[in-house]
Tab-separated table of C-alpha atoms in Angstrom:
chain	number	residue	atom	x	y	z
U	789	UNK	CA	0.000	0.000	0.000
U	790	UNK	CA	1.171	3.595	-0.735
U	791	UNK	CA	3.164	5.456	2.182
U	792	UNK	CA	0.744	8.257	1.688
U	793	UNK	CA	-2.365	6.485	1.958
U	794	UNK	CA	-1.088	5.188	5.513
U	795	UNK	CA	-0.351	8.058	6.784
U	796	UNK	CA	-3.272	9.529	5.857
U	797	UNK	CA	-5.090	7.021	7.341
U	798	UNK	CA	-3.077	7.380	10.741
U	799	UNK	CA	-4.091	10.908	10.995
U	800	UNK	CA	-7.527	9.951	10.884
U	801	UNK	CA	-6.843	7.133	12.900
U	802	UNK	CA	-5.726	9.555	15.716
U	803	UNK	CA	-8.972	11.631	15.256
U	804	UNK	CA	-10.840	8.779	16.110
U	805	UNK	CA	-12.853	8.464	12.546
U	806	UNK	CA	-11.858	5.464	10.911
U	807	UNK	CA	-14.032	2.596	10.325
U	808	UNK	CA	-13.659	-0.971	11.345
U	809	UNK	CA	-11.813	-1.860	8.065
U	810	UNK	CA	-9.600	1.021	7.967
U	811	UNK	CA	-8.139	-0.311	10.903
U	812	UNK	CA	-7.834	-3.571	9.340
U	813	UNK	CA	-5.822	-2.106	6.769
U	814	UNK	CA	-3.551	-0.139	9.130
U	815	UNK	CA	-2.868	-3.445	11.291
U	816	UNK	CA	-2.139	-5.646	8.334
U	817	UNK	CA	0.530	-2.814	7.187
U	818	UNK	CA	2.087	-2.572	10.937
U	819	UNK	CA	2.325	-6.714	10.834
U	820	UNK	CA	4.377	-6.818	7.304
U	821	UNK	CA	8.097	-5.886	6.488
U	822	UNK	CA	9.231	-3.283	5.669
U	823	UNK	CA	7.563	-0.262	7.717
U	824	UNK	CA	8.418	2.902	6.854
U	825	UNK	CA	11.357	4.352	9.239
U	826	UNK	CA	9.659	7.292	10.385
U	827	UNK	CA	6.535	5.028	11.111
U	828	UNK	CA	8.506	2.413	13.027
U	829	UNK	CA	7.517	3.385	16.412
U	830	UNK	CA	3.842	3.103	16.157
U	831	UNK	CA	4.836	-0.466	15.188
U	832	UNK	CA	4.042	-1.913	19.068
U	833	UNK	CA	0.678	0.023	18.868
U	834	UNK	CA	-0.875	-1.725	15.977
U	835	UNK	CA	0.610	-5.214	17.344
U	836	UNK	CA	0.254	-4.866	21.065
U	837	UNK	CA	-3.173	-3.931	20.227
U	838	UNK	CA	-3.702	-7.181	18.327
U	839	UNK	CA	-1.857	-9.316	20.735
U	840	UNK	CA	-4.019	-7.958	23.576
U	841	UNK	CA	-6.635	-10.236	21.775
U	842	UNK	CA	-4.880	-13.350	22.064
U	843	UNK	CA	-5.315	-13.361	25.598
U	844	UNK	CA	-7.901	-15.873	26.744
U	845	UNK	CA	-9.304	-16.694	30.148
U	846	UNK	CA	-8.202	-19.962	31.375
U	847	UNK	CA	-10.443	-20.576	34.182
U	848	UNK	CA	-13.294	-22.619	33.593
U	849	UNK	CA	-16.520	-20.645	34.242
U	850	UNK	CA	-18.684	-23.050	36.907
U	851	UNK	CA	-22.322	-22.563	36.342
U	852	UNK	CA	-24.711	-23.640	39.361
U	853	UNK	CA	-26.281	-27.069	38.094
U	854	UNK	CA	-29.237	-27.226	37.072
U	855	UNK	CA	-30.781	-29.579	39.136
U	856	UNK	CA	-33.273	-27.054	41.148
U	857	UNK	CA	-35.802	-27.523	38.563
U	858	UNK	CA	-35.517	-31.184	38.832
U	859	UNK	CA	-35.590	-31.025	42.120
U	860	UNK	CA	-38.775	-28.877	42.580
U	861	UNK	CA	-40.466	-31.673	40.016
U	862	UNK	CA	-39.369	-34.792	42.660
U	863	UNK	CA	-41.104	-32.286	45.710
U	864	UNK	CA	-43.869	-32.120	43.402
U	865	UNK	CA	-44.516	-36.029	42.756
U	866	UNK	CA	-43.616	-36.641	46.840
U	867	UNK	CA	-46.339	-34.139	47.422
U	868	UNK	CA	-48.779	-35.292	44.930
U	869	UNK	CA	-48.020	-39.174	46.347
U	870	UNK	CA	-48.616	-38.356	49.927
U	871	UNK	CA	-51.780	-37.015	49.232
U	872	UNK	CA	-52.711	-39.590	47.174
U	873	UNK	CA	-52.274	-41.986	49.540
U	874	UNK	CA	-53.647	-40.364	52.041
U	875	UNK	CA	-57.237	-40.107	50.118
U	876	UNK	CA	-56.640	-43.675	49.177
U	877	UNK	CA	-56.437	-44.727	52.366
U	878	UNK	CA	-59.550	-42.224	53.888
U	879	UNK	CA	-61.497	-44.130	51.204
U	880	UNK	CA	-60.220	-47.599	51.915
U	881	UNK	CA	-61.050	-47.429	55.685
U	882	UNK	CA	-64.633	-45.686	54.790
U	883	UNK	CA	-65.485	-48.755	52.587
U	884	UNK	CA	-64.350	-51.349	55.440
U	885	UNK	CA	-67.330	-50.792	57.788
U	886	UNK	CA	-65.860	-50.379	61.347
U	887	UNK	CA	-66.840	-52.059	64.225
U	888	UNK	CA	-69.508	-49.717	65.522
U	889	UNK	CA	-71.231	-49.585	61.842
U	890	UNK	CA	-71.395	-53.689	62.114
U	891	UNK	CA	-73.033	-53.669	65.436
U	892	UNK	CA	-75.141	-50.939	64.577
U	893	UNK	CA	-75.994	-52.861	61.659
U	894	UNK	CA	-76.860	-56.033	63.244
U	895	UNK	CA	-78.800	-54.418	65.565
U	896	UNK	CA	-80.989	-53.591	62.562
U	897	UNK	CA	-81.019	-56.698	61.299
U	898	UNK	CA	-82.185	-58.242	64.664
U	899	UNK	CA	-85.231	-55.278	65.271
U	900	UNK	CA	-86.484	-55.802	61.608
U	901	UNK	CA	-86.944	-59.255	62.609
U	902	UNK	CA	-88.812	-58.684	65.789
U	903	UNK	CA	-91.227	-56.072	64.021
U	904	UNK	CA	-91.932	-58.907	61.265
U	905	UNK	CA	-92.595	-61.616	64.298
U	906	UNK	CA	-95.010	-58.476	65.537
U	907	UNK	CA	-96.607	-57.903	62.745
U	908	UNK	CA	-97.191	-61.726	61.814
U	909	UNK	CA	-98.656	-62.287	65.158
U	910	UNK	CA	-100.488	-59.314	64.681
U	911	UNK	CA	-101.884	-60.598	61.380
U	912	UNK	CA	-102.500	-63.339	63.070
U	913	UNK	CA	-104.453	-62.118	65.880
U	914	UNK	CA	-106.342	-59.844	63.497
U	915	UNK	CA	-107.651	-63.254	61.554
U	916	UNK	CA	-109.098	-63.921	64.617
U	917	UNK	CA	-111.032	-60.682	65.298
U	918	UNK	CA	-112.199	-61.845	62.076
U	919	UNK	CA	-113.937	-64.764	64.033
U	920	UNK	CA	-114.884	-62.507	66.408
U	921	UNK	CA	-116.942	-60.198	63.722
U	922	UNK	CA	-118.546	-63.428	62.339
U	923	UNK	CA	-119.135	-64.557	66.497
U	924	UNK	CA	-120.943	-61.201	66.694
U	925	UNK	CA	-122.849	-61.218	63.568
U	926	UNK	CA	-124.510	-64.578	64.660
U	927	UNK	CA	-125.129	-63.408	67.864
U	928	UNK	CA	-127.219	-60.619	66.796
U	929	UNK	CA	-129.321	-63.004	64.412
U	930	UNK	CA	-129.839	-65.000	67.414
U	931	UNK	CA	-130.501	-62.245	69.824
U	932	UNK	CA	-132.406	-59.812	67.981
K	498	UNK	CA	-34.208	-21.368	28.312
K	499	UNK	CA	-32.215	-24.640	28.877
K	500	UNK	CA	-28.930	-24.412	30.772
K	501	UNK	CA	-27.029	-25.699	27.255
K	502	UNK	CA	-29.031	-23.234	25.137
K	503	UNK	CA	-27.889	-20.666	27.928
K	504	UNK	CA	-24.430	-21.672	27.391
K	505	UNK	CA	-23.745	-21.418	24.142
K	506	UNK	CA	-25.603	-17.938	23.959
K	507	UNK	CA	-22.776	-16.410	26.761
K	508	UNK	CA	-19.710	-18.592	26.163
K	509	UNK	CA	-18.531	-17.331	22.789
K	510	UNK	CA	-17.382	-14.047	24.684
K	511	UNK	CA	-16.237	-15.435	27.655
K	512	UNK	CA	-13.029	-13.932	26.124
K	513	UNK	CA	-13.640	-10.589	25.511
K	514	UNK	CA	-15.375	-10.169	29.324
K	515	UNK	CA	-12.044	-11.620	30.913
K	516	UNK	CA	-10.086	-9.011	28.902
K	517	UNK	CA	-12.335	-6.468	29.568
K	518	UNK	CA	-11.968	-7.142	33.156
K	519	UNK	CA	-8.655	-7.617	33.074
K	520	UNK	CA	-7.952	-4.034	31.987
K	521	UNK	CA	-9.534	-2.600	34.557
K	522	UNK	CA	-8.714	-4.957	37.236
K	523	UNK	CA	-5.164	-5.309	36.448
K	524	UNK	CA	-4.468	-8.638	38.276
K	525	UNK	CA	-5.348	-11.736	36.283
K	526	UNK	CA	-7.091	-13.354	39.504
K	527	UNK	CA	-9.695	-11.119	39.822
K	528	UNK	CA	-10.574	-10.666	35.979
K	529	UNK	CA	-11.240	-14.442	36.166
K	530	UNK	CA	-13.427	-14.006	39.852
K	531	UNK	CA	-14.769	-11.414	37.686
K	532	UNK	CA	-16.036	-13.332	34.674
K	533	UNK	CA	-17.083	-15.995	36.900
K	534	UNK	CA	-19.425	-13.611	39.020
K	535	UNK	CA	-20.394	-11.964	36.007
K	536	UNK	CA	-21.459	-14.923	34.514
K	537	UNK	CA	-23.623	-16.346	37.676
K	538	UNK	CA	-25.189	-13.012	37.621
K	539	UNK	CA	-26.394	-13.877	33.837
K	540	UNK	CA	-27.496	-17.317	34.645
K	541	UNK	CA	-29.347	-16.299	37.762
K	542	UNK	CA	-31.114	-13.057	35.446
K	543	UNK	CA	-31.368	-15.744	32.136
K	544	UNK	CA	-35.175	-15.150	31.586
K	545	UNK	CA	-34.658	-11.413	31.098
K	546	UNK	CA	-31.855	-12.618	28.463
K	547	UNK	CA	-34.025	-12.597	25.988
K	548	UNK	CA	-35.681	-9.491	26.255
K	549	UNK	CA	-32.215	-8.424	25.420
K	550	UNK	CA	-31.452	-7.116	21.646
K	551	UNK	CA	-27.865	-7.861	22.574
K	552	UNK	CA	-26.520	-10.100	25.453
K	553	UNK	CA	-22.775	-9.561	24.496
K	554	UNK	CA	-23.141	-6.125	24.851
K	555	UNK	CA	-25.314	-6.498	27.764
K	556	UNK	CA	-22.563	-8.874	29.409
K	557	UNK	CA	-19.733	-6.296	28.118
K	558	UNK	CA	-21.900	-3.704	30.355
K	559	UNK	CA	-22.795	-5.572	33.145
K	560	UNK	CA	-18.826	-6.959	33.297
K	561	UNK	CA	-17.785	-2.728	33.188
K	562	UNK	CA	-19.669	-1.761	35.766
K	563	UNK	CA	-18.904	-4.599	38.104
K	564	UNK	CA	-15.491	-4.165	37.647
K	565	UNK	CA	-15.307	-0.607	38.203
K	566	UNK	CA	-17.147	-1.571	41.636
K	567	UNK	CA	-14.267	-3.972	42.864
K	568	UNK	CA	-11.912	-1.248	42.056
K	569	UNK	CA	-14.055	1.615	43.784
K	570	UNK	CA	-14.153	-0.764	46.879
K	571	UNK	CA	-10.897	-1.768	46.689
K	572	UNK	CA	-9.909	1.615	46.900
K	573	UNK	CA	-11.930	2.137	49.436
K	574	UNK	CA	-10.970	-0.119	51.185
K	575	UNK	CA	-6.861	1.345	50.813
K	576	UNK	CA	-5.873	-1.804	49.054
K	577	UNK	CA	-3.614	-1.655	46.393
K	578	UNK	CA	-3.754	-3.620	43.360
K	579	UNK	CA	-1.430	-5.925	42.865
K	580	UNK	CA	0.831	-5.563	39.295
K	581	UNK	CA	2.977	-8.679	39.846
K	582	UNK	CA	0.606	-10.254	36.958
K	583	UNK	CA	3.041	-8.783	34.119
K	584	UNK	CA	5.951	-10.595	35.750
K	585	UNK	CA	4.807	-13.810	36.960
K	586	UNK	CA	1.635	-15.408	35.189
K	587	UNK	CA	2.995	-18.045	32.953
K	588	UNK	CA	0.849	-18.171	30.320
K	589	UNK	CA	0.215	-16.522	26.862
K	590	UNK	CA	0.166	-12.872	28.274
K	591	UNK	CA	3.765	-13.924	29.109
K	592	UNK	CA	4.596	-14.389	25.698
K	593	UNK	CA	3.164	-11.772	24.493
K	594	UNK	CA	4.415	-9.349	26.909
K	595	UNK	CA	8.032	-10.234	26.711
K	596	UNK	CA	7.383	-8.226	23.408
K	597	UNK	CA	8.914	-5.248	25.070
K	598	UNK	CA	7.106	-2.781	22.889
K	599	UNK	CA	3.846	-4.660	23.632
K	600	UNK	CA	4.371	-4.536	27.435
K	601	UNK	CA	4.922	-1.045	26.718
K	602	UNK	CA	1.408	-0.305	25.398
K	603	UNK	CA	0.036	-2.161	27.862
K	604	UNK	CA	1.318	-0.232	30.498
K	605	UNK	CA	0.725	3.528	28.766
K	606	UNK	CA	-2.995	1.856	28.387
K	607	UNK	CA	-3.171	1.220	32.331
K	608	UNK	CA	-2.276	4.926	32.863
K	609	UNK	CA	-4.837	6.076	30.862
K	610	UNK	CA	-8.745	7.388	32.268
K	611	UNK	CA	-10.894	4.572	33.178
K	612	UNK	CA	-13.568	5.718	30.239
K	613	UNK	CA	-10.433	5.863	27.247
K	614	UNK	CA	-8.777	2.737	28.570
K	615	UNK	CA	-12.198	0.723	28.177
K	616	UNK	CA	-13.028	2.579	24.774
K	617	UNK	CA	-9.238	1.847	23.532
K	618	UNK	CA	-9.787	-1.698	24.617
K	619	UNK	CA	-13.495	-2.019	23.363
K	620	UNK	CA	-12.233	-0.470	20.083
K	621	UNK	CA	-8.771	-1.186	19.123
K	622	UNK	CA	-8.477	-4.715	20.873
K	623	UNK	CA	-12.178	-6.131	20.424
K	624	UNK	CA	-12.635	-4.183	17.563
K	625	UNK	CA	-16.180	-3.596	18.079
K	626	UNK	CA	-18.345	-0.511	15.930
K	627	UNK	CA	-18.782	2.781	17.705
K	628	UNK	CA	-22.778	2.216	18.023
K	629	UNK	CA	-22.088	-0.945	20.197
K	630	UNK	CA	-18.924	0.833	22.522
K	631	UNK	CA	-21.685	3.440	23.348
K	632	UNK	CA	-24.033	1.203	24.115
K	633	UNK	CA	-21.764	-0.970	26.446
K	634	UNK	CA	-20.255	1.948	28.630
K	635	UNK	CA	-23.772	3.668	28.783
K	636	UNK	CA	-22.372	6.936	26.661
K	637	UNK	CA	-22.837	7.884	22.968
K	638	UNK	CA	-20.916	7.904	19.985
K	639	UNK	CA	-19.469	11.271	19.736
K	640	UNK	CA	-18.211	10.783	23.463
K	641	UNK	CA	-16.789	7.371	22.423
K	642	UNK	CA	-15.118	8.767	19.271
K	643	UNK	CA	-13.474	12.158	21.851
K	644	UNK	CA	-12.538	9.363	24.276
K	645	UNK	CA	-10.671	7.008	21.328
K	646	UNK	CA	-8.877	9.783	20.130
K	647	UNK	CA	-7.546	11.222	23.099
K	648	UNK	CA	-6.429	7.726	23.984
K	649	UNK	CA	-4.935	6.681	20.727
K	650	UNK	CA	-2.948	10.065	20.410
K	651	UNK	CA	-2.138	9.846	24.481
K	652	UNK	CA	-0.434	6.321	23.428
K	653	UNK	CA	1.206	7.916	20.559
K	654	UNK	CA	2.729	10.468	22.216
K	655	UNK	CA	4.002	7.899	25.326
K	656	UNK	CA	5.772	6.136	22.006
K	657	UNK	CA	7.072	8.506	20.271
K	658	UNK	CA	8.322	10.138	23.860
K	659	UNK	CA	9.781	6.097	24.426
K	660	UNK	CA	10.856	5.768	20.725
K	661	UNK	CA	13.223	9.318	20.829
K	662	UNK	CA	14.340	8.006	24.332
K	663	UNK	CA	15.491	5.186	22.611
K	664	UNK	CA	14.451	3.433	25.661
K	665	UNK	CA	11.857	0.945	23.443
């Protein structure tokens, strides 16, 4: 590239108004043989510059694992079991009548019995008053 | 947004951060705390990520201004900051620093303002357009273009000054 061309390029370099590729151009000239004398010492500019972006960071970056979110799902299904379970088992024991329910039950059982022995012997004892309407009927023929 | 997904959107410039940091931090130790914090701050604020039109200048901003708030408590706090990193870290900057003219600019850049060191780095190292160096540092582009120039021609002068020493 012309000498005149980089240095005019320099001066607007120092101004600040050179574009990206400009400064391309100037770099590439500073890295190649032979610079102009009077030019030389801006020489660790353009290269120290360009060097400075060699250096990398060496650390590894740790980021927290992500294992929150999985986590927060295994709380979720615990949860969600537990209450399962415990609804299950509210159900389970409502089905299974308890002791009291069985007695109580029984208990039925036994009264509906005795009310259908009371109301046979009542049917019973009401076939008679049947006899007893037929008793009176003849008794009034008789006794008139 | 998955943790991978997450990841590969911040990585790529895990580079550029560090170096950032590194300029204004000095000591190679706490550019890399730096990154690292930086980072965890991302992945703890990922679902605004997105609202984001740019997350490496968002990271470039948020890694700035954290920075600047080590130092500014540092200070406070009447510590100094350690240089020794130019002697002793072993790695690539060693290389590249035993370039003596390339130590050199790195050590006219560290005397520079706070505001033209990170526009000199943002510009000349990262190479990044004026429209995103304003929008990293919070400015404009007329303030970033004063601030490169005054850098680049504070630089030049600290060379030619070294260069007619013959000191180089």
């Amino acid at each position: 590239m012309e000498l005149a061309k980089i240095e005019a390029l320099l001066d607007s370099y120092f101004e600040g108004t050179t574009t990206l590729d400009q400064e391309a151009m100037l770099r590439s000239y500073f890295e190649k043989e032979p610079i102009a004398p009077h030019l030389e010492h801006y020489k660790p500019l353009f290269n120290g510059l360009q060097d400075a972006q060699k250096e990398n960071l060496t650390r590894k970056i740790v980021f927290p694992k992500a294992t929150t979110s999985i986590r927060k799902w295994w709380y979720g299904i615990a949860a969600g079991l537990v209450i399962a379970i415990g609804i299950a088992g509210f159900q389970f024991s409502k089905s299974g009548l308890s002791t009291e329910e069985k007695e109580a039950l029984a208990a039925f059982e036994k009264s509906k019995k005795a009310l259908l022995l009371l109301s046979e012997n009542f049917n019973e004892g009401a076939e008679d008053l049947a006899m007893l309407q037929q008793f009176t009927k003849t008794k009034n023929q008789i006794l008139k | 947004m998955k943790q991978q997904e997450f990841i590969n959107t911040v990585l790529p410039f895990k580079d550029k951060l560090f170096r950032l940091a590194r300029r204004i931090l000095v000591s190679t130790d706490e550019a890399e705390d730096a990154v690292q914090e930086v980072y965890l701050r991302l992945w703890k604020g990922k679902k605004k990520i997105e609202t984001y039109k740019n997350t490496e200048a968002f990271a470039m901003t948020m890694t700035k201004n954290y920075c600047l708030d080590r130092l500014k408590s540092k200070q406070a706090s009447n510590l100094k900051i350690v240089h020794s990193n130019y002697q002793t870290s072993e790695n690539l900057e060693r290389r590249i620093e035993a370039n003596d003219g390339v130590a050199l600019v790195f050590k006219i850049m560290d005397t520079l303002p706070e505001q033209q060191k990170l526009v000199l780095q943002l510009r000349d190292v990262e190479q990044f357009e004026f429209s995103e160096i304003a929008a990293m540092l919070e400015s404009n582009e007329t303030a970033v273009r004063v601030a490169l120039s005054r850098a680049r021609k504070t630089v030049r002068e600290a060379l030619i000054k070294k260069h007619n020493y013959g000191i180089s």
